[in-house]
Short mmCIF file of C-alpha atoms in Angstrom, two decimals:
data_model
loop_
_atom_site.label_atom_id
_atom_site.label_comp_id
_atom_site.label_asym_id
_atom_site.label_seq_id
_atom_site.Cartn_x
_atom_site.Cartn_y
_atom_site.Cartn_z
CA MET A 15 0.00 0.01 0.02
CA GLN A 16 2.88 2.35 0.63
CA HIS A 17 3.89 2.50 -2.98
CA TRP A 18 0.33 3.09 -4.13
CA SER A 19 -0.02 5.87 -1.63
CA ASP A 20 3.31 7.24 -3.06
CA ILE A 21 1.88 7.25 -6.58
CA ALA A 22 -1.39 9.00 -5.24
CA ALA A 23 0.66 11.67 -3.59
CA ASP A 24 2.94 12.20 -6.56
CA ALA A 25 -0.10 12.39 -8.95
CA LEU A 26 -1.48 15.15 -6.61
CA VAL A 27 1.74 17.09 -7.12
CA THR A 28 1.86 16.79 -10.88
CA ASP A 29 -1.84 16.89 -11.84
CA PRO A 30 -2.17 20.70 -11.42
CA ALA A 31 0.89 21.32 -13.68
CA VAL A 32 -0.41 18.78 -16.23
CA HIS A 33 -3.78 20.68 -16.26
CA GLY A 34 -2.44 24.08 -16.86
CA ILE A 35 -1.15 25.58 -13.62
CA GLY A 36 2.42 25.14 -14.79
CA ARG A 37 3.89 24.50 -11.33
CA LEU A 38 4.21 21.71 -8.79
CA VAL A 39 1.73 22.14 -5.92
CA PHE A 40 0.29 19.88 -3.28
CA LEU A 41 -3.07 20.56 -2.00
CA GLY A 42 -2.98 24.11 -3.15
CA THR A 43 0.59 25.02 -1.74
CA PRO A 44 3.88 25.11 -3.59
CA PHE A 45 5.58 21.79 -3.43
CA LEU A 46 9.21 22.45 -2.29
CA HIS A 47 10.13 19.23 -0.49
CA LYS A 48 11.85 17.45 -3.37
CA PRO A 49 13.88 18.20 -6.54
CA PRO A 50 11.79 18.29 -9.63
CA LEU A 51 13.22 15.84 -12.22
CA GLN A 52 11.01 12.80 -11.28
CA TYR A 53 7.93 15.06 -11.33
CA TRP A 54 8.86 16.65 -14.65
CA LEU A 55 9.26 13.15 -16.28
CA MET A 56 5.78 12.16 -14.77
CA MET A 57 4.23 15.33 -16.31
CA ALA A 58 5.89 14.55 -19.56
CA SER A 59 4.70 11.00 -19.64
CA SER A 60 1.10 12.04 -18.73
CA ALA A 61 1.17 14.53 -21.61
CA ALA A 62 2.68 12.13 -24.11
CA LEU A 63 1.06 8.81 -23.29
CA PRO A 64 -2.61 7.94 -23.61
CA GLY A 65 -4.48 6.23 -20.64
CA THR A 66 -4.86 6.90 -16.91
CA ARG A 67 -2.39 8.14 -14.35
CA GLU A 68 -2.17 4.55 -13.00
CA PHE A 69 -0.22 3.88 -16.15
CA ASP A 70 1.61 7.01 -16.96
CA ALA A 71 2.75 8.07 -13.44
CA PRO A 72 4.97 5.02 -12.93
CA PHE A 73 6.24 4.95 -16.53
CA PRO A 74 9.36 7.02 -15.98
CA SER A 75 10.50 4.74 -13.17
CA ALA A 76 9.69 1.63 -15.14
CA ALA A 77 11.60 2.93 -18.17
CA ALA A 78 14.46 3.92 -15.91
CA ALA A 79 14.60 0.37 -14.43
CA LEU A 80 14.61 -1.27 -17.98
CA PHE A 81 17.45 1.06 -19.04
CA THR A 82 19.41 0.08 -15.94
CA LEU A 83 19.20 -3.42 -17.07
CA VAL A 84 20.78 -2.47 -20.39
CA LEU A 85 23.52 -0.59 -18.61
CA VAL A 86 24.21 -3.62 -16.33
CA TYR A 87 24.44 -5.79 -19.38
CA VAL A 88 26.76 -3.49 -21.37
CA ALA A 89 29.03 -2.84 -18.26
CA THR A 90 29.21 -6.54 -17.43
CA ARG A 91 29.80 -7.69 -20.88
CA ARG A 92 32.73 -5.29 -21.31
CA LEU A 93 34.30 -6.46 -18.11
CA ALA A 94 33.61 -10.19 -18.09
CA GLY A 95 31.97 -11.39 -21.24
CA VAL A 96 28.52 -12.35 -22.49
CA ILE A 97 27.56 -15.00 -20.15
CA PRO A 98 28.36 -13.16 -16.87
CA ALA A 99 26.49 -10.18 -18.48
CA LEU A 100 23.36 -12.23 -19.17
CA PHE A 101 23.58 -13.63 -15.60
CA ALA A 102 24.00 -10.21 -13.93
CA THR A 103 21.14 -8.81 -16.02
CA ALA A 104 18.87 -11.69 -15.35
CA LEU A 105 19.66 -11.55 -11.57
CA LEU A 106 18.51 -7.87 -11.38
CA ALA A 107 15.53 -8.47 -13.62
CA LEU A 108 14.27 -11.43 -11.42
CA ASN A 109 14.60 -9.35 -8.28
CA HIS A 110 10.98 -9.01 -7.03
CA GLN A 111 11.42 -5.95 -4.96
CA TRP A 112 13.40 -4.05 -7.72
CA LEU A 113 11.17 -5.14 -10.64
CA PHE A 114 7.74 -4.91 -9.04
CA GLU A 115 7.99 -2.65 -6.13
CA HIS A 116 10.58 -0.07 -7.12
CA ALA A 117 10.17 -0.07 -11.00
CA ALA A 118 6.91 -1.39 -12.49
CA ARG A 119 4.32 -0.84 -9.64
CA SER A 120 5.38 2.55 -8.26
CA ALA A 121 6.46 5.99 -9.09
CA SER A 122 9.51 5.30 -6.92
CA PHE A 123 12.47 7.64 -7.18
CA ASP A 124 14.88 4.67 -6.65
CA ALA A 125 14.68 3.39 -10.18
CA LEU A 126 15.47 6.63 -11.72
CA LEU A 127 18.08 7.46 -9.17
CA THR A 128 19.84 4.03 -9.73
CA CYS A 129 19.73 4.56 -13.38
CA LEU A 130 21.40 8.07 -13.32
CA MET A 131 24.01 7.14 -10.70
CA PHE A 132 25.02 4.04 -12.57
CA GLY A 133 25.11 5.74 -15.85
CA ALA A 134 27.12 8.72 -14.34
CA LEU A 135 29.54 6.09 -12.89
CA LEU A 136 30.06 4.28 -16.17
CA ALA A 137 30.51 7.54 -18.15
CA GLY A 138 32.93 8.86 -15.64
CA MET A 139 35.09 5.73 -15.70
CA ASN A 140 35.33 6.24 -19.46
CA ALA A 141 36.14 9.92 -19.38
CA ALA A 142 39.68 9.14 -20.35
CA ASN A 143 38.39 7.84 -23.70
CA GLY A 144 36.92 11.11 -24.87
CA ARG A 145 35.46 14.41 -23.65
CA ALA A 146 31.90 13.33 -24.47
CA TRP A 147 32.05 10.72 -21.73
CA GLY A 148 33.17 13.39 -19.21
CA VAL A 149 30.38 15.72 -20.37
CA ALA A 150 27.80 12.89 -20.13
CA SER A 151 29.01 11.96 -16.66
CA VAL A 152 28.68 15.61 -15.38
CA ILE A 153 25.17 15.91 -16.90
CA LEU A 154 24.02 12.63 -15.28
CA LEU A 155 25.46 13.70 -11.93
CA GLY A 156 23.47 16.97 -12.20
CA ALA A 157 20.35 14.95 -13.07
CA THR A 158 21.06 12.77 -10.03
CA ALA A 159 21.06 15.94 -7.75
CA LEU A 160 17.80 16.89 -9.34
CA VAL A 161 16.22 13.66 -8.12
CA LYS A 162 17.81 13.37 -4.65
CA ALA A 163 20.67 15.79 -4.12
CA PRO A 164 22.65 14.05 -1.39
CA MET A 165 23.00 10.99 -3.37
CA VAL A 166 25.13 12.69 -5.93
CA ILE A 167 28.09 12.32 -3.40
CA PHE A 168 28.45 8.55 -3.90
CA PRO A 169 29.02 8.22 -7.65
CA ALA A 170 31.04 11.49 -7.78
CA PHE A 171 33.35 10.14 -5.01
CA ALA A 172 33.69 6.82 -6.81
CA ILE A 173 34.57 8.60 -10.15
CA VAL A 174 37.24 10.84 -8.42
CA LEU A 175 38.71 7.73 -6.62
CA TYR A 176 38.97 5.85 -9.79
CA ALA A 177 40.63 8.71 -11.56
CA TRP A 178 42.97 9.27 -8.72
CA LEU A 179 44.10 5.50 -8.59
CA ARG A 180 44.38 5.47 -12.28
CA ALA A 181 46.50 8.61 -12.57
CA ARG A 182 48.37 8.09 -9.29
CA ARG A 183 47.75 11.78 -8.52
CA PHE A 184 44.64 13.75 -7.32
CA PRO A 185 42.56 14.83 -10.38
CA LEU A 186 41.98 18.50 -9.23
CA GLY A 187 41.09 19.66 -12.78
CA LEU A 188 38.53 16.82 -13.12
CA VAL A 189 36.96 17.83 -9.85
CA MET A 190 36.78 21.43 -10.57
CA ARG A 191 35.37 20.98 -14.08
CA GLY A 192 32.85 18.44 -12.57
CA LEU A 193 31.71 20.98 -9.85
CA VAL A 194 31.25 23.72 -12.43
CA GLY A 195 29.17 21.31 -14.74
CA ILE A 196 27.01 20.13 -11.90
CA LEU A 197 26.38 23.64 -10.88
CA ILE A 198 25.39 24.60 -14.40
CA VAL A 199 22.76 21.88 -14.50
CA THR A 200 21.36 22.26 -10.94
CA LEU A 201 21.81 25.83 -9.97
CA PRO A 202 18.99 27.52 -12.13
CA TRP A 203 16.20 25.58 -10.43
CA HIS A 204 17.54 26.04 -6.95
CA LEU A 205 17.98 29.89 -7.55
CA TYR A 206 14.58 30.14 -8.98
CA GLN A 207 12.99 28.50 -6.10
CA LEU A 208 15.07 30.48 -3.56
CA ILE A 209 14.14 33.69 -5.36
CA VAL A 210 10.49 32.91 -5.66
CA HIS A 211 9.80 31.04 -2.25
CA GLY A 212 12.63 32.39 -0.13
CA SER A 213 12.75 31.15 3.44
CA GLU A 214 9.98 28.62 2.88
CA PHE A 215 12.12 26.80 0.18
CA TRP A 216 15.14 26.97 2.52
CA SER A 217 13.43 25.54 5.37
CA GLN A 218 11.35 22.81 3.48
CA TYR A 219 13.88 21.63 0.94
CA VAL A 220 17.40 22.48 2.49
CA GLY A 221 16.50 22.28 6.21
CA TYR A 222 14.17 19.28 6.04
CA GLU A 223 14.80 17.19 2.85
CA ILE A 224 18.58 17.54 2.77
CA LEU A 225 19.93 18.36 6.17
CA GLY A 226 17.14 16.89 8.32
CA ARG A 227 16.74 13.68 6.44
CA MET A 228 20.56 13.02 6.22
CA GLY A 229 20.77 13.67 9.95
CA ASP A 230 18.01 11.18 10.52
CA ALA A 231 19.85 8.46 8.49
CA VAL A 232 23.01 9.04 10.46
CA ARG A 233 21.28 8.75 13.73
CA ASP A 234 19.28 5.64 12.77
CA GLU A 235 20.26 3.14 15.47
CA THR A 236 18.77 0.24 13.56
CA ALA A 237 21.10 0.70 10.52
CA TRP A 238 24.61 -0.66 10.00
CA PRO A 239 26.96 1.99 11.64
CA MET A 240 29.15 2.15 8.39
CA ILE A 241 26.16 2.15 5.96
CA HIS A 242 27.25 5.38 4.15
CA LEU A 243 30.82 4.25 3.68
CA GLY A 244 29.59 1.02 2.52
CA ALA A 245 27.38 2.57 -0.10
CA THR A 246 30.33 4.60 -1.39
CA TRP A 247 32.62 1.45 -1.54
CA TRP A 248 29.89 -0.55 -3.31
CA SER A 249 29.12 2.16 -5.82
CA PHE A 250 32.92 2.19 -6.59
CA LEU A 251 33.06 -1.57 -7.08
#
């Protein structure tokens, strides 16, 4: 029921924009709790696809999940060959929680977030093969921040660590270019919200969604104490 209630809440946020208001609102008030990319994609799918919101609302997360399978296959095939790639892709595709709860049956942020983070990681690790890979990685990192801002830390850290180990010196130029690129992608929306909504945006988005929820995760006594370091390490692997 939780995932269906998430779809209903997200539909309430995007419906007014779909029907002509042009901005994200929740029960008549500006929706400032989360970045907009997932909602923008839901609005686009609602405008482009026929049918009901039960179909078009989860479509972006379902499409992201399917594209993640493609990325897993391509990355694993390059590293280990066709058979391991097929096995890895099937293993993820047959995961019930991933396929049905986070991708096909909900408008979950997790599928889009995973797709963008994995794509940024793969592009960043190929940046030495051409500038286009680096540009793609920066754009995907910026898009990650427009889904859930704190999560951009993990793929960015993994990319910098990979470049550092490969070149045997700290990639300061890569870091600076990456930061500038991410700001170019993400800063316009943040500045607009801050100018229009001021302290309300600061308290709801920055104060609660970023700082408050990150603090809650750190103070979670039921979680593994090194969960954040573990997530960074696994993203690098």
